[in-house]
Short mmCIF file of C-alpha atoms and ligand atoms in Angstrom, two decimals:
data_model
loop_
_atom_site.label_atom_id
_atom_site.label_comp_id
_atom_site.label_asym_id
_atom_site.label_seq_id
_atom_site.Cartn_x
_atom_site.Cartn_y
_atom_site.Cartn_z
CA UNK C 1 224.71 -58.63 53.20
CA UNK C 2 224.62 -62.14 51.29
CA UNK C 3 221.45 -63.39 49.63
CA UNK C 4 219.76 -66.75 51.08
CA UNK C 5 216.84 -69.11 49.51
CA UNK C 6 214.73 -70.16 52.22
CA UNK C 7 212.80 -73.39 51.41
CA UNK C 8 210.12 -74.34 53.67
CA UNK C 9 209.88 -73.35 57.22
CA UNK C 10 212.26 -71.46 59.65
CA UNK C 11 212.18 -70.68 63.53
CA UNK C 12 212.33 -67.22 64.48
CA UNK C 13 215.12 -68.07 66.50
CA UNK C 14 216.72 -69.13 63.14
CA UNK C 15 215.99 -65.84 61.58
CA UNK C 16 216.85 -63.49 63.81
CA UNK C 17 220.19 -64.92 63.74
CA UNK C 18 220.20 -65.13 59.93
CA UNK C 19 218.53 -61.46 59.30
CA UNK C 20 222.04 -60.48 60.82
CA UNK C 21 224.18 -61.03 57.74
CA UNK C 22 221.65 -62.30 54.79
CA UNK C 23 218.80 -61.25 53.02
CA UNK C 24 216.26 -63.59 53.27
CA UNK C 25 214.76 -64.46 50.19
CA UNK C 26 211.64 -67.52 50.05
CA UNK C 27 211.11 -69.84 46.98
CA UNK C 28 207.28 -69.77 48.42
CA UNK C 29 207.56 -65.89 46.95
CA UNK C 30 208.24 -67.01 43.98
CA UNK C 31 210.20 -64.12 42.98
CA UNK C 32 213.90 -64.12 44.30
CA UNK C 33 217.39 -62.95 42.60
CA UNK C 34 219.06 -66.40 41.34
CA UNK C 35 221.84 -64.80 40.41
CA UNK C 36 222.85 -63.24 43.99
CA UNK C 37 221.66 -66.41 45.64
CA UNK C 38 224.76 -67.97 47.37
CA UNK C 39 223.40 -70.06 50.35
CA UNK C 40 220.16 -72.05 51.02
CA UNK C 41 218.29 -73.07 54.11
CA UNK C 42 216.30 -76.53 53.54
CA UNK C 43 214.95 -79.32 55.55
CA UNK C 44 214.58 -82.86 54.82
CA UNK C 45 211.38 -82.96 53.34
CA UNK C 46 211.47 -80.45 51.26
CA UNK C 47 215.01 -80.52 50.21
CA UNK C 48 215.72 -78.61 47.34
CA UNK C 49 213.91 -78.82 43.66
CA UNK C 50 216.54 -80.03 40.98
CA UNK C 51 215.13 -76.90 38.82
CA UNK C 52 216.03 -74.22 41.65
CA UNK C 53 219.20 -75.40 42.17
CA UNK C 54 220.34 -75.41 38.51
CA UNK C 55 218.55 -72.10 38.47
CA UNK C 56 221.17 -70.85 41.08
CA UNK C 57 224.75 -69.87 39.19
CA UNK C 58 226.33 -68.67 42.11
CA UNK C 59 225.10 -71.09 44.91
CA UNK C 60 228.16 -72.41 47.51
CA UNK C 61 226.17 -73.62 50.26
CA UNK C 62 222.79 -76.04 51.00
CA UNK C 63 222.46 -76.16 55.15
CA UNK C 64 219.75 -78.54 55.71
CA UNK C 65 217.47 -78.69 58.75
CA UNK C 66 217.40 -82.50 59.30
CA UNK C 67 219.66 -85.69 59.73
CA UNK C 68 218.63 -87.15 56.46
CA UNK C 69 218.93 -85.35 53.00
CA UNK C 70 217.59 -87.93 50.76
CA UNK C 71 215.55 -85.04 49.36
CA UNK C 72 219.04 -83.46 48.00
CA UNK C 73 220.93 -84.14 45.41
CA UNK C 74 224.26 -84.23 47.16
CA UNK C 75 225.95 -86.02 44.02
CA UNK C 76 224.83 -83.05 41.72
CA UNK C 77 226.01 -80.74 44.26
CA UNK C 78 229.13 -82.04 44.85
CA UNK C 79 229.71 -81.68 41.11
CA UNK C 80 229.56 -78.18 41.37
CA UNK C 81 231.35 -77.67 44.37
CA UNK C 82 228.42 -76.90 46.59
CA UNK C 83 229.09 -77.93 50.38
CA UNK C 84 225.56 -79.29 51.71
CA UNK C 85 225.68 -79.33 55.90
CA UNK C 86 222.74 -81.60 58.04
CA UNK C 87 222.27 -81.94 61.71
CA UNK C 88 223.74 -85.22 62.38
CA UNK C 89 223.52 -86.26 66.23
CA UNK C 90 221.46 -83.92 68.47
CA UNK C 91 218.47 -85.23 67.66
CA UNK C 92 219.72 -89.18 68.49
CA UNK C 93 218.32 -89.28 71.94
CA UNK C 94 214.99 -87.64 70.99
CA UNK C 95 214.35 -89.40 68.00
CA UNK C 96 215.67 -93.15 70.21
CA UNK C 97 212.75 -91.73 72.53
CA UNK C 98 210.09 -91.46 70.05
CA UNK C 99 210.95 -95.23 68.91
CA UNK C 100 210.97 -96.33 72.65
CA UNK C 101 207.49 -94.57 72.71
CA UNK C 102 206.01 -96.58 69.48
CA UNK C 103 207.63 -99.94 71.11
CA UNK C 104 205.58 -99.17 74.03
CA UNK C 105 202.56 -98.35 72.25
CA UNK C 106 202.60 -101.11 70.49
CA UNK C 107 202.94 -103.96 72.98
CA UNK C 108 201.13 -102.33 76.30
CA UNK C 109 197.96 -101.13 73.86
CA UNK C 110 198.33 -97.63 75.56
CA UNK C 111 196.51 -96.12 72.92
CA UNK C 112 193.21 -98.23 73.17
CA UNK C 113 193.46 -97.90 76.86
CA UNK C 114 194.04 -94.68 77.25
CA UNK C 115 190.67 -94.27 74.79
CA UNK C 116 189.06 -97.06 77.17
CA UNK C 117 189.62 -94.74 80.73
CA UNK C 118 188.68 -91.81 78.86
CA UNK C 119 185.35 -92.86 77.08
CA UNK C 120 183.76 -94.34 80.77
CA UNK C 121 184.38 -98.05 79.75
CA UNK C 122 186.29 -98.54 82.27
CA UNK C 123 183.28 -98.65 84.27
CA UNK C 124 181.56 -101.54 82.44
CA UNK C 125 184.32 -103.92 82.32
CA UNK C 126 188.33 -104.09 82.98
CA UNK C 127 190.74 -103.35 80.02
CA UNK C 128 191.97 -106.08 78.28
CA UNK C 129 195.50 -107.37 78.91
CA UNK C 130 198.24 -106.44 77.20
CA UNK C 131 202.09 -107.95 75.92
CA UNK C 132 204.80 -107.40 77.91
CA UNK C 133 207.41 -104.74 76.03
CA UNK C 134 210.28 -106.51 77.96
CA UNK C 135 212.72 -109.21 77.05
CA UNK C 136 212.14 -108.85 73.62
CA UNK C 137 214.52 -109.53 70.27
CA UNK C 138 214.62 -106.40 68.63
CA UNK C 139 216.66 -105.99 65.14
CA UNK C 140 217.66 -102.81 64.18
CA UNK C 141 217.95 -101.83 60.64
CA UNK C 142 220.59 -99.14 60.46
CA UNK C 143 222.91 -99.15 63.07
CA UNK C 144 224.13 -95.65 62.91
CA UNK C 145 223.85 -92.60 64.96
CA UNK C 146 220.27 -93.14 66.00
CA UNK C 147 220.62 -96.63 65.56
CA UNK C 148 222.81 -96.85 68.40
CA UNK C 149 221.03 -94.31 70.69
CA UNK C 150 217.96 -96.75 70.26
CA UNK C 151 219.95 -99.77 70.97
CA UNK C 152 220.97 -97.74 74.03
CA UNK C 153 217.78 -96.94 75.22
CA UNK C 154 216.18 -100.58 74.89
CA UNK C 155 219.11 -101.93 77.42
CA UNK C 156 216.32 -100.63 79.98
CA UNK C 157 213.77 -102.71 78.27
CA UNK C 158 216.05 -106.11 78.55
CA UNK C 159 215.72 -106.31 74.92
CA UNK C 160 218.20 -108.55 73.11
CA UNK C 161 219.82 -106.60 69.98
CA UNK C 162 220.38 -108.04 66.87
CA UNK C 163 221.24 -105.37 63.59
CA UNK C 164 221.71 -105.22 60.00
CA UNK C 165 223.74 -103.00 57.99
CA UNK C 166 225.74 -103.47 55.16
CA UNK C 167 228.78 -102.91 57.23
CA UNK C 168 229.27 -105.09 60.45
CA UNK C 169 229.80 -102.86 63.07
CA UNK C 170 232.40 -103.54 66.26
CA UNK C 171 229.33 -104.17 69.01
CA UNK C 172 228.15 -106.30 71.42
CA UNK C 173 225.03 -107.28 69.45
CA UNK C 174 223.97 -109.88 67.12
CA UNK C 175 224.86 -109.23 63.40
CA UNK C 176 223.13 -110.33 60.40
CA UNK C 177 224.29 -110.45 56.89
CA UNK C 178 220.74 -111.16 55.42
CA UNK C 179 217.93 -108.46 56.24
CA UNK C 180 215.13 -111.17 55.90
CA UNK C 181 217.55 -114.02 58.45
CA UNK C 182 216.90 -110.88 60.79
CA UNK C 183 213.62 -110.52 60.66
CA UNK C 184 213.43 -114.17 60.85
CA UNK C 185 215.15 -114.27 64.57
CA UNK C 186 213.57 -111.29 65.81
CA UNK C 187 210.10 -109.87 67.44
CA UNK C 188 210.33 -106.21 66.52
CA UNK C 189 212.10 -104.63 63.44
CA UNK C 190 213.33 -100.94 63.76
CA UNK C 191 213.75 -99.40 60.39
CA UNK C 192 216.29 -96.55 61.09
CA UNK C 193 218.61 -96.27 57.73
CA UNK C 194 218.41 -93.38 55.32
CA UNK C 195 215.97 -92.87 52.64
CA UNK C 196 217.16 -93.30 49.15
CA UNK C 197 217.21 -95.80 46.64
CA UNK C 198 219.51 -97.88 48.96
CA UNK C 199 217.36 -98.56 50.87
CA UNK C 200 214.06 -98.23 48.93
CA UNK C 201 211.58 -101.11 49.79
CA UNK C 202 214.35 -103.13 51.50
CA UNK C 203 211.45 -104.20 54.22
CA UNK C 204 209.48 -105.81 51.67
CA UNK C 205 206.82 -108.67 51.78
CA UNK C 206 209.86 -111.70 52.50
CA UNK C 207 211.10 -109.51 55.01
CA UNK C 208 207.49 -109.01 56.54
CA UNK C 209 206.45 -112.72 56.47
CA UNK C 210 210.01 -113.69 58.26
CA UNK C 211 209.28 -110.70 60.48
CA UNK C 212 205.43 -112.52 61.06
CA UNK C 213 201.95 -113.00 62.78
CA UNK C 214 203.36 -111.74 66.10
CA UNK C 215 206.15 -108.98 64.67
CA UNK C 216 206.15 -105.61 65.48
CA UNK C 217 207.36 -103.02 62.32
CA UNK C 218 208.28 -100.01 63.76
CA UNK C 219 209.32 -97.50 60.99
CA UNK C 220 211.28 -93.76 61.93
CA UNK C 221 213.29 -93.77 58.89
CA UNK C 222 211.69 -92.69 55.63
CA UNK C 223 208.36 -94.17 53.76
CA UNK C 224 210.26 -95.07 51.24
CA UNK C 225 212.32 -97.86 53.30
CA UNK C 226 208.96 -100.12 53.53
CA UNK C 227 207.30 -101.10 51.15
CA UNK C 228 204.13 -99.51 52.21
CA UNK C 229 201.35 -100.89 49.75
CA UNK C 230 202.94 -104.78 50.70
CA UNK C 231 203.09 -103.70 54.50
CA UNK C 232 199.01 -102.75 54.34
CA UNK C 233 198.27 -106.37 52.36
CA UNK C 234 200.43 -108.20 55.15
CA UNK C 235 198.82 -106.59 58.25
CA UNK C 236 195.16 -107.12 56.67
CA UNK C 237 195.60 -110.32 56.19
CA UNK C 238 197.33 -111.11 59.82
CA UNK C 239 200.67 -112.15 58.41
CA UNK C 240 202.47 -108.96 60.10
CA UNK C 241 200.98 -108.36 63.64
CA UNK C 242 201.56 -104.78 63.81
CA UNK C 243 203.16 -101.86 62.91
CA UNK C 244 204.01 -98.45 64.73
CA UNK C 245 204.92 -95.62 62.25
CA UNK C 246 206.61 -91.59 61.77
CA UNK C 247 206.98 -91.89 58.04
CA UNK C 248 205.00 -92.32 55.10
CA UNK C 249 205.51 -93.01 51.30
CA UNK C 250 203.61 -90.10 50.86
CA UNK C 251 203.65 -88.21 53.87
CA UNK C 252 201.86 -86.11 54.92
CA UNK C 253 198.84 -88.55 52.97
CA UNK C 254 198.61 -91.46 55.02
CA UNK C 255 196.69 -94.57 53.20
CA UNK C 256 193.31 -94.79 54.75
CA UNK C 257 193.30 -98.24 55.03
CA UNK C 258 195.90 -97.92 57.87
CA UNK C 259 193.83 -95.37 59.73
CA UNK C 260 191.02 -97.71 60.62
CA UNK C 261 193.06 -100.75 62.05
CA UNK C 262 193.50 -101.29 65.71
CA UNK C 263 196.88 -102.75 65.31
CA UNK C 264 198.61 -99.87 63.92
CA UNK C 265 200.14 -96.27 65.48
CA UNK C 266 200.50 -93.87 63.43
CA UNK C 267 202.56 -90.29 64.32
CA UNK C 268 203.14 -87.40 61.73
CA UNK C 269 206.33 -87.53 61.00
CA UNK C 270 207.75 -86.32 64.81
CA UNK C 271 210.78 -88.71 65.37
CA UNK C 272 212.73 -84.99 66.48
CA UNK C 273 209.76 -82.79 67.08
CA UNK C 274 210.44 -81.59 70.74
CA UNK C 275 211.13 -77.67 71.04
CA UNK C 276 214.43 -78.86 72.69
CA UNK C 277 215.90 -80.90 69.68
CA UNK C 278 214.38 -78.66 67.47
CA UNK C 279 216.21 -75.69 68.91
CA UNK C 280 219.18 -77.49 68.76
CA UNK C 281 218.46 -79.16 65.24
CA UNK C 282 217.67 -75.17 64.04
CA UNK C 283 220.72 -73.53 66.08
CA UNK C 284 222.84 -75.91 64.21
CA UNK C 285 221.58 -75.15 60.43
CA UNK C 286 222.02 -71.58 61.17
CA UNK C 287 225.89 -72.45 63.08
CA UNK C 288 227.03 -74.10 59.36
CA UNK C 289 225.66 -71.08 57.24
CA UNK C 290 228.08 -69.11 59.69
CA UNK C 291 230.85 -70.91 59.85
CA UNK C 292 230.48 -70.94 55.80
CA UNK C 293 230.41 -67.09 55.74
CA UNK C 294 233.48 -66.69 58.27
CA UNK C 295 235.62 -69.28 57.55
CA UNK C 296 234.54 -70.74 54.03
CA UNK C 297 234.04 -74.26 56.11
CA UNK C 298 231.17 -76.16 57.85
CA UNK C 299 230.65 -78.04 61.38
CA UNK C 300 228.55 -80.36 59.94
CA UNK C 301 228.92 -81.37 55.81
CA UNK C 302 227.19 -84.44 54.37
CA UNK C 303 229.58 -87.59 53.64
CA UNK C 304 229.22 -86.81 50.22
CA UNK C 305 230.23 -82.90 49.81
CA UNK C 306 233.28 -83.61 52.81
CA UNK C 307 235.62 -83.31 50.61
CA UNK C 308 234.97 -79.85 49.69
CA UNK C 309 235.03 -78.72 53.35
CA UNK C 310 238.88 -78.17 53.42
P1 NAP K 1 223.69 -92.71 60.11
O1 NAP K 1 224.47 -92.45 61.35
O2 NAP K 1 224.28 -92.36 58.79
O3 NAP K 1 223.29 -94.27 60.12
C1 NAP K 1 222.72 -94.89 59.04
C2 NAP K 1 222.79 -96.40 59.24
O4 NAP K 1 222.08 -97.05 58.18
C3 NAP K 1 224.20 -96.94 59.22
O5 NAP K 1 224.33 -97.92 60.23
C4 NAP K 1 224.34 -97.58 57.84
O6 NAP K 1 225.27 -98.63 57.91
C5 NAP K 1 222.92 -98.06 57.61
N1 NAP K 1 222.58 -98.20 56.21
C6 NAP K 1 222.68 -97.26 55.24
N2 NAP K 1 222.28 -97.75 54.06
C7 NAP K 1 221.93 -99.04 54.28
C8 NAP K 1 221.46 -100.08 53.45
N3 NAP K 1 221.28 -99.91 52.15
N4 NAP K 1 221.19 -101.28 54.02
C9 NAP K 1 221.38 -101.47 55.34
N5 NAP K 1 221.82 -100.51 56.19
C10 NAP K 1 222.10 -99.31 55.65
O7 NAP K 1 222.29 -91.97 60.15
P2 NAP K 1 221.44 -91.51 61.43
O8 NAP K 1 221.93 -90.20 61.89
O9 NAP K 1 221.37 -92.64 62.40
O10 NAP K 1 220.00 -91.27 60.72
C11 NAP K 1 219.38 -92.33 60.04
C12 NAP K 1 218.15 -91.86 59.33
O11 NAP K 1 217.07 -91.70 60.24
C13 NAP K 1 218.20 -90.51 58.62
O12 NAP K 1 218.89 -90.57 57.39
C14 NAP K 1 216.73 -90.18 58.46
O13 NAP K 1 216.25 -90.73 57.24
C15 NAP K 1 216.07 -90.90 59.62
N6 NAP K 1 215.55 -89.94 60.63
C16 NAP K 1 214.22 -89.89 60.87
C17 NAP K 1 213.74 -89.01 61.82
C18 NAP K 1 212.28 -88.90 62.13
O14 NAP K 1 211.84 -87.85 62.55
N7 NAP K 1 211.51 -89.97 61.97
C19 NAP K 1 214.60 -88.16 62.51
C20 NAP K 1 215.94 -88.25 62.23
C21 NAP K 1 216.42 -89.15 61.30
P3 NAP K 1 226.07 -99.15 56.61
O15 NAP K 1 226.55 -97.95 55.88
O16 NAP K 1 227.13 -100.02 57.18
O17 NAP K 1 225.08 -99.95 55.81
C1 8YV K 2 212.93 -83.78 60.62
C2 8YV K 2 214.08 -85.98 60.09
O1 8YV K 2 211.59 -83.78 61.02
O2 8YV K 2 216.25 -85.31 60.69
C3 8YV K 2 215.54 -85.98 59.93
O3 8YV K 2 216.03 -86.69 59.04
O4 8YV K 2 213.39 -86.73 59.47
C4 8YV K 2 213.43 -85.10 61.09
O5 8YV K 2 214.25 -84.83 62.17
C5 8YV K 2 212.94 -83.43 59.19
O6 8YV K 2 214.15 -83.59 58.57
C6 8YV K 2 212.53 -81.96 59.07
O7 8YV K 2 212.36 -81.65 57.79
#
């Protein structure tokens, strides 16, 4: 048997597979064998404390439950030859789905009308009248994996794409150079890059006011993409019109001044949270620690440790 540190959550899918060649350790426990530890099981929140992994002589593998591993330090890893795995791509279509759904909720007030039949005041008065989610210029920041699955998905919706990355893609939609020119030309901004200091408050106040009175924010990347403090300023004092949201600066703590605003969604963090994608999110964590035991390779590495995976 091999030793694993489990960090945070796993499905009991997950760990019957796992029980099957490791003993499973958790850092919750507090008490676990550093020295035998040679793989770990994360997710994208929680990651993996700079402190355990140091603490960890012997550690050859990080397999993370997630798409994005801002939470890891894959440079420090790399360093010492650790492979670190994610679960790129079978979670594009749900998470695309989710941002469809915050679109929607955001232009046809579904929220407030669903609230409206429900509460019987319906039968004192019609609902108000909504905006039209159609025809609209949407600008996608990030146009990667999910990026793509989104722009897929909004071809139902009419919408015309524009995108920014800091690589111009070959696709039929509009490029821009300049985040803030983007915002400019469009109705709705999806934020769906990494976390990371790359990208840490790139939507900030220029890009809101060029975004606008009417413009829809619609964030599924990380919190730390928008500048969240300048986001709340903007939509209390009408300058953004709304803003539908998965992530948080300091999720799971939401500010409070969002929670009382009518023209905000807000969603706990559930961009992938389907039992589907989850199964297939968990299936592939536990696939890479596998393939690492077998074979000394992985399906799915992280740009960064790729190298490593020959
Ligand atoms: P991906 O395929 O690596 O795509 C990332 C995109 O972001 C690329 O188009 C990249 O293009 C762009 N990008 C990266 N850094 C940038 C920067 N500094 N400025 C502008 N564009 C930048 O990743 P993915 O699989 O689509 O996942 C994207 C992210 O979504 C994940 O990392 C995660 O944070 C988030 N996510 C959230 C949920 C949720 O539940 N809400 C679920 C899954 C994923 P260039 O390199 O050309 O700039
Ligand atoms: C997960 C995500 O909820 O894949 C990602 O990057 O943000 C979500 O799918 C998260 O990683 C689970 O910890």
């Amino acid at each position: 048997m091999h030793d694993l540190l489990q960090i945070g959550g796993i499905t009991d899918a997950m760990r019957e597979r796992l029980e099957a060649v490791f003993t499973i350790h958790r850092l919750s426990d507090g008490d676990y064998p550093a020295d035998k530890i040679t793989h770990v099981a994360t997710n994208g929140h929680d990651g993996i404390p700079a402190d355990v992994m140091a603490a960890l002589p012997n550690l050859k593998m990080i397999s993370c439950y997630g798409v994005g591993y801002d939470a890891i330090d894959t440079k420090a890893a790399a360093e010492r030859g650790i492979l670190v795995t994610h679960t790129p791509d079978v979670l594009n279509a749900e998470v695309a789905s989710t941002t469809i759904l915050l679109m929607l909720a955001s232009y046809r007030n579904f929220l407030a009308d669903e609230a409206h039949a429900r509460s019987g005041a319906w039968e004192n008065g019609g609902a108000p009248l909504s905006r039209s989610a159609d025809n609209r210029k949407v600008g996608i920041l990030g146009l990667g994996r999910i990026g793509q699955a989104i722009a897929s998905k909004l071809k139902a919706f009419d919408a015309e794409i524009h995108y920014h990355t800091r690589n111009k893609r070959d696709v039929p939609y509009t490029y821009h150079a300049s985040l803030t020119d983007m915002a400019q030309a469009v109705e709705v901004l999806i934020c769906i890059t990494p976390g990371g200091p790359s990208t840490h408050h790139i939507v900030n106040t220029e890009v809101m006011d060029a975004l606008g009175p009417e413009g829809r924010l619609i964030n599924v990347s990380r919190g730390s993409v928008v500048d969240e403090p300048a986001m709340v300023s903007a939509l209390q004092d009408g300058r953004l019109g709304y803003a539908a949201l998965d992530v948080f600066e300091a999720e799971p703590k939401i500010p409070d001044a969002l929670k009382t605003m009518p023209n905000v969604v807000l969603l706990p963090h559930v961009g992938s949270a389907t039992h589907e994608t989850r199964a297939a999110m968990g299936g592939l964590v536990v696939d890479n620690l596998l393939e690492h035991l077998g074979k000394g390779k992985v399906l799915t590495p992280v740009p960064e440790t790729a190298h490593l995976n020959a």
